[in-house]
């Protein structure tokens, strides 16, 4: 929200002592994100703005005076890259989860709902995030679909991007994920970078594992950031190449500990903190980007710099005016902390209003309106168990290996189990079927493969959250149970489910685009816990199995993925057969 002329006039008058402020925070210790000092001072607010900060304001006139008695004041935190849809709840419920913890802004990439419902879906999310005590800025999805190797619900071309970039809450073009196309100097991808620059907005990156020449080529485009670093060496290489390094700690992807040695003032404004994807359980237990600040401090980062990385650095990267600091002329988004080391918020102010106190919001949130554009999006073909059959073949199969706490996968070559002329799941060998069903009623395609490391012994798990195309993803040892799961998800309008012997063990309906529910966080979390328990009952040993399953179709992160088109070798950017081609015999 922009400041008005009257806001500025009031702030000047308050700072000059001509009018009383709205709130005086006396005897604070301010986290100064510019000098990285903890300064004893007084903070005077004028409505939505900070009017003045300094020792001379101890006796300033204000409508309300609050003596903090030495408690710490920090700027409200800003999450630099998140997909709100991955929380599975509405923007209002997300705000209820994070604002009381000190998060007053997020930069969201509505890539998920964009892939399902296009421009209309993104505009729905914009509408649903208005009027909250949480500012929501948008980066326009650049990869809808992510690759030509999948079927999505919509396509966003340059015309659609240009339309969305004109919106005042849009601050960039979101992660350019098809790095093989970028490295091939693909015209369509590079035009998206130029489009962002034409609107004076940031082109955002997505460059997993890239170092050396490929990294140089990727950044040569002018792409500004990356949030995919998983090792210290990779993160340092990107920083040294001038990249804005987003240090991520999501629900599945937890990279903060590996990158923590880089969180130091020598990198100044080049590091930001982001969550990317966070499930309700983690939002309730750990929080949002506030959790990253706490963890960074616990890992040895200077508290002032950790807070700066979660506020001012992000605001500066996106050119967010008047955000990310507690200083004259800045929007009055600030947090009063009971404890600096653990970033425990006592009060949270957003635009100068008390937004939360003692862990609770202080006012009622607007009700989420669900539009036709994001309803009824799951349209599966008629499905029978025989449709999932994989004919036998000689030799080894390409198998996707899921990796705990990562979105990366590995490709393994394994002799499949064959019965009655077809490749089947084999729980004794930890081999399950992996299925991707096109769910938009466009072509009815079915991608079929094998996956290991789930530990699944019976039944099936399925979900309509399937990054980034969001087709229906399923893992199972029973074709009949996969069919039952798919049919039930269609009846729910999307969601997550566990099935065994034809019986639904647990489910979560996600009727908004097959991605989101408007139920409260706590109820959603209880259903997720029931799904997790059902998965364990079926033998699953992999942590966060639904989150992992949802990423097994992500055809832009190495190594091997499955879409409705088939198996994708991400490094090659091409479809590959399930059967590993035998090596030609050497001539004698």
XYZ file of C-alpha atoms in Angstrom:
588
model
C 0.000 0.000 0.000
C 1.400 3.386 -0.996
C 1.682 6.384 1.301
C -0.533 9.404 0.664
C 0.276 13.109 0.749
C -1.557 13.439 4.062
C 0.520 10.542 5.479
C 3.725 12.421 4.636
C 2.474 15.747 5.952
C 1.417 14.143 9.219
C 4.778 12.370 9.601
C 6.695 15.613 9.072
C 4.509 17.502 11.527
C 4.949 14.792 14.170
C 8.716 14.650 13.699
C 8.906 18.447 14.030
C 6.743 18.471 17.153
C 3.823 20.347 15.596
C 1.308 17.520 16.103
C 1.120 14.546 18.454
C 2.072 11.127 17.089
C -0.187 8.120 17.271
C 2.210 5.975 19.324
C 5.457 6.560 21.201
C 7.528 3.476 21.958
C 9.754 4.685 24.816
C 12.973 3.086 26.024
C 13.319 0.630 23.163
C 16.442 -1.128 22.001
C 16.247 -0.851 18.223
C 17.764 -3.360 15.812
C 19.268 -0.892 13.343
C 19.536 -2.890 10.109
C 21.694 -0.200 8.499
C 24.477 -0.135 11.117
C 23.822 -3.631 12.558
C 23.749 -2.124 16.046
C 21.346 -2.501 18.939
C 20.573 1.115 19.878
C 18.763 2.469 22.960
C 16.224 4.949 21.576
C 12.599 6.103 21.326
C 10.358 5.486 18.303
C 7.538 7.848 17.351
C 4.809 6.767 14.913
C 2.503 8.931 12.818
C -0.300 6.649 11.661
C 1.115 4.185 9.091
C 4.614 5.687 9.102
C 7.562 5.973 11.450
C 7.908 9.728 12.011
C 11.100 9.817 14.048
C 13.673 7.727 15.919
C 16.090 9.161 18.456
C 16.920 10.004 22.082
C 15.363 13.492 21.738
C 11.872 11.975 21.464
C 11.671 10.681 25.050
C 9.055 13.276 25.946
C 7.336 13.538 22.570
C 3.579 13.984 22.570
C 1.560 10.974 21.356
C -1.968 9.655 21.637
C -0.552 6.478 23.189
C 2.720 5.969 25.039
C 4.182 2.533 25.657
C 7.267 2.169 27.854
C 9.122 -0.901 26.536
C 11.592 -0.870 29.463
C 14.483 -1.975 27.275
C 12.700 -4.522 25.114
C 13.929 -4.952 21.549
C 12.181 -3.505 18.490
C 12.906 -4.984 15.058
C 11.437 -4.402 11.606
C 8.641 -6.719 10.532
C 10.040 -9.629 8.551
C 9.558 -10.127 4.808
C 9.706 -13.609 3.283
C 11.611 -13.149 0.014
C 10.201 -16.122 -1.902
C 7.216 -18.264 -1.015
C 4.423 -20.096 -2.774
C 1.420 -19.326 -0.580
C -0.513 -22.185 -2.166
C 1.964 -24.693 -0.703
C 0.646 -23.888 2.763
C -2.603 -25.517 1.504
C -4.627 -22.730 3.158
C -6.062 -19.389 2.080
C -3.918 -16.223 2.257
C -6.008 -15.110 5.254
C -5.236 -18.311 7.156
C -1.569 -18.013 6.202
C -1.556 -14.486 7.630
C -3.130 -15.756 10.845
C -0.272 -18.234 11.106
C 2.686 -15.903 10.533
C 1.757 -12.315 11.457
C 1.693 -12.981 15.236
C 5.250 -14.268 14.859
C 6.532 -11.018 13.360
C 6.122 -11.575 9.612
C 4.476 -8.519 8.038
C 5.166 -9.155 4.342
C 5.782 -11.905 1.796
C 6.797 -12.014 -1.845
C 4.785 -14.845 -3.339
C 5.140 -16.595 -6.662
C 1.599 -17.834 -7.481
C 3.124 -20.364 -9.811
C 0.982 -23.205 -8.515
C -2.416 -21.610 -9.016
C -1.141 -20.047 -12.244
C -0.421 -23.494 -13.662
C -3.939 -24.616 -12.750
C -6.060 -21.549 -13.568
C -3.828 -19.052 -15.381
C -4.333 -15.298 -15.098
C -7.748 -15.767 -13.452
C -6.183 -17.920 -10.733
C -3.452 -15.371 -10.041
C -5.980 -12.557 -9.900
C -8.052 -14.626 -7.470
C -5.020 -14.950 -5.193
C -4.378 -11.204 -5.429
C -7.977 -10.509 -4.403
C -7.869 -13.096 -1.607
C -4.735 -11.474 -0.149
C -6.134 -7.930 0.049
C -7.165 -6.345 3.332
C -4.844 -8.513 5.439
C -2.376 -7.403 8.148
C 0.203 -9.005 5.863
C 1.448 -7.300 2.714
C 1.553 -9.712 -0.210
C 3.650 -8.778 -3.225
C 3.615 -10.879 -6.385
C 6.263 -12.156 -8.739
C 4.603 -13.186 -11.996
C 5.058 -16.884 -12.811
C 7.486 -17.207 -15.706
C 7.156 -20.914 -16.356
C 3.547 -21.882 -16.989
C 3.995 -24.602 -17.992
C 7.458 -25.221 -16.556
C 8.515 -27.252 -19.575
C 6.930 -28.547 -22.804
C 7.184 -32.023 -21.252
C 3.989 -31.759 -19.196
C 0.333 -30.764 -19.484
C -0.744 -27.796 -17.378
C -4.115 -26.199 -16.835
C -3.037 -22.914 -18.426
C -0.311 -21.191 -20.411
C 1.162 -17.797 -19.563
C 2.888 -16.195 -22.536
C 4.462 -12.770 -22.926
C 1.050 -11.130 -23.407
C -0.227 -12.505 -20.093
C 3.011 -11.616 -18.298
C 2.844 -8.065 -19.611
C -0.751 -7.720 -18.383
C 0.192 -8.923 -14.895
C 3.417 -6.900 -14.655
C 1.403 -3.695 -14.877
C -0.209 -4.431 -11.499
C 1.277 -2.244 -8.708
C 1.704 -5.219 -6.335
C 3.807 -7.135 -8.863
C 7.523 -6.754 -8.126
C 9.172 -9.139 -10.578
C 9.092 -12.040 -12.972
C 9.286 -15.192 -10.861
C 11.888 -17.931 -10.943
C 12.984 -18.738 -14.482
C 13.113 -22.462 -13.915
C 13.980 -23.968 -17.268
C 17.713 -23.467 -16.862
C 18.575 -25.777 -19.817
C 16.579 -23.415 -22.057
C 18.285 -20.366 -20.521
C 21.717 -21.922 -21.108
C 20.720 -22.623 -24.706
C 19.954 -18.879 -25.065
C 16.329 -19.699 -25.848
C 14.601 -16.643 -27.284
C 11.306 -17.113 -25.439
C 13.017 -17.393 -22.029
C 15.305 -14.414 -22.573
C 12.361 -12.279 -23.662
C 10.883 -12.794 -20.173
C 14.035 -11.330 -18.617
C 13.858 -8.317 -20.932
C 10.158 -7.884 -20.168
C 10.881 -7.694 -16.435
C 13.562 -5.089 -17.050
C 11.238 -3.049 -19.281
C 8.858 -2.767 -16.308
C 11.832 -2.039 -14.005
C 11.067 -5.165 -12.022
C 13.335 -7.992 -10.965
C 13.873 -11.163 -13.050
C 14.174 -13.948 -10.485
C 16.253 -17.117 -10.787
C 16.116 -20.843 -10.157
C 19.475 -22.500 -10.789
C 19.865 -25.755 -8.826
C 23.415 -27.208 -8.739
C 24.783 -24.642 -11.212
C 28.378 -23.518 -10.724
C 31.255 -22.714 -13.070
C 30.503 -21.984 -16.709
C 26.776 -22.894 -16.533
C 26.299 -20.503 -13.604
C 28.095 -17.746 -15.465
C 25.928 -18.347 -18.512
C 22.748 -18.322 -16.445
C 23.618 -15.064 -14.691
C 24.851 -13.490 -17.926
C 21.185 -12.996 -18.778
C 20.773 -10.514 -15.918
C 18.728 -12.883 -13.769
C 19.054 -11.456 -10.281
C 18.660 -14.193 -7.658
C 18.652 -17.878 -6.772
C 17.017 -19.842 -3.945
C 18.120 -23.370 -4.905
C 21.606 -23.605 -3.363
C 22.057 -26.708 -1.215
C 25.811 -26.637 -0.473
C 28.193 -24.051 0.932
C 30.336 -24.157 -2.216
C 27.345 -23.564 -4.479
C 26.065 -20.686 -2.361
C 29.482 -19.020 -2.207
C 29.932 -19.351 -5.978
C 26.614 -17.608 -6.577
C 27.395 -14.804 -4.137
C 30.788 -14.227 -5.711
C 29.135 -14.036 -9.123
C 26.902 -11.193 -7.926
C 23.736 -13.205 -7.377
C 21.280 -12.274 -4.621
C 21.430 -15.492 -2.598
C 18.129 -16.562 -1.089
C 18.811 -18.949 1.778
C 15.910 -21.382 1.993
C 14.405 -23.407 4.798
C 11.122 -24.920 3.661
C 9.272 -28.028 4.777
C 11.110 -30.418 2.460
C 14.053 -28.320 1.338
C 16.121 -27.373 4.385
C 19.307 -25.623 3.314
C 19.932 -23.085 6.087
C 22.390 -25.163 8.080
C 24.566 -25.841 5.028
C 24.595 -22.163 4.027
C 24.762 -20.641 7.528
C 28.507 -19.783 7.309
C 27.611 -17.292 4.562
C 25.270 -15.304 6.849
C 27.733 -12.604 7.763
C 27.953 -8.849 7.236
C 30.680 -9.083 4.561
C 27.897 -10.021 2.138
C 25.899 -6.924 3.132
C 22.655 -6.764 1.155
C 23.329 -9.855 -0.992
C 21.561 -12.440 1.208
C 17.851 -12.879 1.927
C 15.867 -15.467 3.861
C 13.026 -17.413 2.224
C 10.765 -20.365 2.989
C 9.652 -21.333 -0.561
C 7.210 -24.058 0.571
C 5.899 -24.541 4.139
C 3.216 -26.961 5.286
C 0.663 -26.169 8.030
C 2.492 -28.372 10.537
C 5.677 -26.340 10.144
C 3.832 -23.020 10.130
C 2.163 -23.946 13.429
C 5.212 -25.524 15.059
C 8.086 -23.437 13.669
C 6.557 -20.433 11.914
C 7.438 -18.775 8.643
C 10.560 -16.764 7.857
C 10.792 -15.934 11.588
C 11.926 -19.538 12.048
C 14.857 -18.895 9.719
C 15.887 -15.848 11.742
C 15.793 -17.877 14.970
C 17.685 -20.786 13.446
C 20.302 -18.534 11.849
C 20.965 -16.897 15.228
C 21.181 -20.316 16.908
C 23.706 -21.367 14.240
C 25.924 -18.398 15.116
C 24.766 -15.549 12.890
C 24.846 -12.048 14.309
C 21.217 -11.387 15.360
C 21.101 -7.967 13.707
C 22.374 -9.395 10.420
C 19.964 -12.341 10.556
C 17.092 -9.869 11.003
C 18.469 -7.700 8.195
C 18.549 -10.734 5.884
C 14.889 -11.303 6.721
C 13.800 -7.697 6.228
C 15.861 -4.860 4.729
C 17.853 -7.033 2.309
C 14.676 -8.499 0.820
C 12.998 -5.081 0.614
C 16.054 -3.597 -1.083
C 16.306 -6.469 -3.580
C 12.702 -5.972 -4.728
C 12.781 -2.155 -4.436
C 9.980 -2.212 -1.884
C 9.660 1.428 -0.929
C 9.575 2.315 2.791
C 9.823 -1.335 3.900
C 12.273 -3.466 5.857
C 13.573 -1.047 8.511
C 12.454 1.028 11.496
C 13.525 4.530 10.476
C 11.950 7.895 9.647
C 9.680 7.688 6.619
C 9.456 3.902 6.661
C 6.135 2.125 6.984
C 5.504 1.296 10.636
C 5.807 -2.494 10.322
C 7.643 -3.513 13.463
C 7.935 -6.193 16.094
C 8.406 -5.807 19.838
C 10.455 -8.777 21.024
C 10.494 -10.395 24.424
C 13.779 -12.038 23.485
C 16.168 -11.147 20.663
C 17.986 -14.482 20.489
C 14.783 -16.457 19.939
C 12.916 -13.708 18.064
C 9.846 -14.099 20.273
C 7.245 -11.499 19.286
C 5.204 -9.847 22.040
C 3.488 -7.276 19.798
C 3.389 -6.873 16.035
C 2.486 -3.587 14.377
C 1.563 -3.364 10.701
C 1.106 0.100 9.162
C 1.196 1.445 12.692
C -1.749 -0.659 13.878
C -1.430 -3.327 16.542
C -1.902 -6.437 14.391
C -1.049 -9.145 16.919
C -0.293 -9.546 20.600
C 0.899 -12.540 22.589
C 0.640 -14.858 19.590
C -2.872 -13.852 18.457
C -4.226 -11.513 15.804
C -6.047 -8.539 17.261
C -8.796 -8.258 14.627
C -10.989 -10.410 12.404
C -9.770 -11.432 8.966
C -11.894 -11.020 5.822
C -13.715 -14.103 4.554
C -12.193 -15.789 1.494
C -14.394 -15.668 -1.602
C -14.004 -18.645 -3.962
C -14.544 -17.856 -7.650
C -15.551 -20.156 -10.498
C -12.059 -19.790 -11.971
C -10.555 -21.877 -9.157
C -13.375 -24.391 -8.672
C -13.975 -27.765 -10.331
C -10.467 -28.086 -11.751
C -10.034 -31.879 -11.365
C -11.347 -33.601 -14.512
C -9.858 -37.079 -14.748
C -10.446 -39.598 -17.533
C -12.411 -42.768 -16.810
C -9.774 -44.956 -15.184
C -9.378 -48.727 -14.772
C -6.553 -50.700 -13.119
C -5.496 -52.092 -16.508
C -4.841 -48.531 -17.696
C -1.896 -48.448 -15.272
C -0.303 -51.616 -16.669
C 3.388 -51.478 -17.674
C 4.319 -54.188 -20.211
C 7.429 -56.175 -19.339
C 10.725 -55.465 -21.118
C 14.214 -56.971 -20.923
C 16.972 -55.426 -18.847
C 16.890 -52.663 -16.256
C 14.450 -49.848 -15.583
C 15.041 -46.205 -14.792
C 13.828 -45.742 -11.217
C 13.260 -42.452 -9.387
C 14.917 -42.402 -5.968
C 13.261 -39.980 -3.553
C 15.690 -38.110 -1.271
C 14.584 -37.148 2.261
C 14.383 -33.397 2.983
C 15.250 -32.460 -0.616
C 13.418 -31.810 -3.862
C 16.328 -33.360 -5.731
C 15.916 -36.943 -6.921
C 18.384 -39.543 -8.146
C 18.157 -41.856 -11.137
C 18.863 -45.515 -10.468
C 18.941 -48.460 -12.867
C 17.260 -51.495 -11.337
C 16.039 -54.828 -12.675
C 12.242 -54.567 -12.304
C 10.005 -57.275 -10.907
C 7.881 -58.881 -13.647
C 4.738 -60.987 -13.221
C 2.392 -62.239 -15.947
C 4.126 -60.200 -18.586
C 4.049 -56.848 -16.797
C 6.275 -54.756 -14.556
C 4.780 -54.656 -11.066
C 5.427 -52.987 -7.750
C 7.500 -55.043 -5.332
C 7.238 -53.937 -1.664
C 9.916 -56.454 -0.631
C 12.393 -54.515 -2.807
C 10.959 -51.087 -1.934
C 9.786 -50.613 -5.522
C 6.431 -48.882 -5.995
C 4.604 -47.673 -9.056
C 4.726 -43.942 -9.700
C 1.815 -42.547 -11.706
C 1.046 -39.081 -13.096
C -2.526 -38.527 -14.353
C -3.414 -35.506 -16.487
C -6.216 -33.847 -14.501
C -7.535 -30.969 -16.633
C -9.666 -32.990 -19.030
C -7.370 -32.137 -21.932
C -5.841 -35.414 -23.128
C -6.138 -38.077 -20.405
C -2.438 -38.919 -20.586
C -0.926 -41.234 -17.976
C 2.766 -41.169 -17.079
C 4.020 -44.446 -15.581
C 7.236 -45.223 -13.741
C 8.831 -46.736 -10.667
C 10.009 -45.114 -7.456
C 12.101 -46.286 -4.519
C 12.811 -45.038 -0.959
C 9.154 -44.604 0.101
C 9.010 -47.922 1.964
C 5.352 -48.390 0.909
C 4.175 -51.950 1.632
C 0.514 -51.807 0.587
C -2.129 -49.476 -0.807
C -1.533 -46.095 -2.431
C -0.973 -42.418 -1.693
C -2.136 -39.709 -4.118
C -2.455 -35.933 -4.370
C -3.461 -33.230 -6.832
C -0.578 -31.074 -5.629
C 2.021 -32.077 -8.209
C 4.650 -29.438 -8.900
C 4.523 -27.601 -11.158
C 1.839 -28.841 -13.529
C -0.310 -30.077 -10.620
C -1.522 -33.171 -12.347
C -2.494 -36.005 -10.043
C 0.555 -37.791 -8.593
C 0.233 -41.259 -7.066
C 2.556 -43.845 -5.567
C 1.220 -47.315 -4.956
C 1.766 -51.046 -4.794
C -1.825 -51.748 -5.885
C -3.201 -50.490 -9.214
C -6.769 -50.867 -7.922
C -5.984 -48.672 -4.914
C -4.415 -46.019 -7.149
C -7.660 -45.953 -9.164
C -9.758 -45.697 -5.982
C -7.575 -42.820 -4.747
C -7.867 -40.953 -8.042
C -11.637 -41.319 -8.238
C -12.093 -40.091 -4.669
C -9.856 -37.055 -5.279
C -11.959 -36.113 -8.286
C -15.090 -36.254 -6.108
C -13.392 -33.980 -3.535
C -12.315 -31.463 -6.166
C -8.696 -32.268 -5.368
C -6.649 -33.023 -2.289
C -4.512 -35.699 -0.659
C -5.476 -39.274 0.184
C -4.310 -42.645 1.523
C -6.064 -45.831 0.360
C -5.632 -49.532 1.124
C -7.740 -52.506 -0.042
C -10.258 -50.143 -1.618
C -10.808 -48.216 1.642
C -10.008 -44.557 2.228
C -7.832 -44.373 5.341
C -7.404 -40.586 5.436
C -8.050 -37.614 3.170
C -7.776 -33.845 2.901
C -10.036 -32.020 0.444
C -8.417 -29.110 -1.436
C -11.320 -27.794 -3.513
C -9.737 -24.444 -4.466
C -7.798 -25.280 -7.662
C -7.042 -28.715 -6.192
C -4.396 -26.918 -4.108
C -6.050 -24.969 -1.279
C -8.786 -25.165 1.342
C -10.369 -22.328 3.306
C -10.393 -24.435 6.487
C -8.395 -23.210 9.509
C -4.713 -24.101 9.754
C -5.288 -26.282 12.800
C -7.943 -28.411 11.079
C -5.814 -28.798 7.970
C -2.862 -29.814 10.092
C -4.949 -32.425 11.943
C -5.958 -33.967 8.614
C -2.364 -33.927 7.412
C -1.308 -35.711 10.592
C -3.973 -38.348 9.895
C -2.627 -38.721 6.346
C 0.911 -39.084 7.678
C -0.248 -41.710 10.185
C -2.046 -43.598 7.417
C 1.104 -43.520 5.295
C 3.099 -44.969 8.199
C 0.419 -47.627 8.605
C 1.064 -48.566 4.972
C 4.777 -48.941 5.663
C 6.063 -45.571 4.468
C 9.389 -44.625 6.049
C 10.131 -41.493 4.011
C 9.701 -38.203 5.940
C 6.958 -35.890 4.594
C 5.808 -38.413 1.962
C 3.064 -36.223 0.475
C 5.384 -33.261 0.094
C 7.984 -35.495 -1.558
C 5.353 -37.082 -3.814
C 4.157 -33.638 -4.875
C 7.656 -32.820 -6.159
C 8.309 -36.044 -8.092
C 6.766 -34.475 -11.184
C 8.893 -31.298 -11.051
C 10.655 -31.503 -14.406
C 13.093 -28.645 -13.798
C 15.075 -30.014 -10.832
C 17.498 -32.923 -11.334
C 17.648 -35.775 -11.897
C 14.712 -37.974 -12.934
C 11.013 -36.965 -12.819
C 7.645 -38.208 -14.028
C 5.007 -36.078 -15.778
C 1.899 -37.130 -17.672
C 4.147 -37.239 -20.776
C 6.473 -39.801 -19.176
C 9.892 -39.919 -17.519
C 11.973 -36.749 -17.811
C 15.777 -36.589 -17.668
C 16.118 -33.060 -16.293
C 19.772 -32.608 -17.287
C 18.913 -33.456 -20.889
C 15.581 -31.645 -20.781
C 14.057 -34.590 -22.608
C 11.772 -37.589 -22.195
C 13.503 -40.929 -21.663
C 12.049 -44.448 -21.741
C 11.433 -46.488 -18.618
C 13.644 -49.195 -20.066
C 17.374 -48.543 -19.882
C 18.682 -49.037 -23.379
C 21.231 -51.881 -23.467
C 24.781 -50.848 -24.295
C 25.843 -51.905 -27.811
C 28.264 -54.816 -27.839
C 31.837 -53.970 -28.718
C 33.017 -55.421 -32.002
C 35.575 -58.186 -31.638
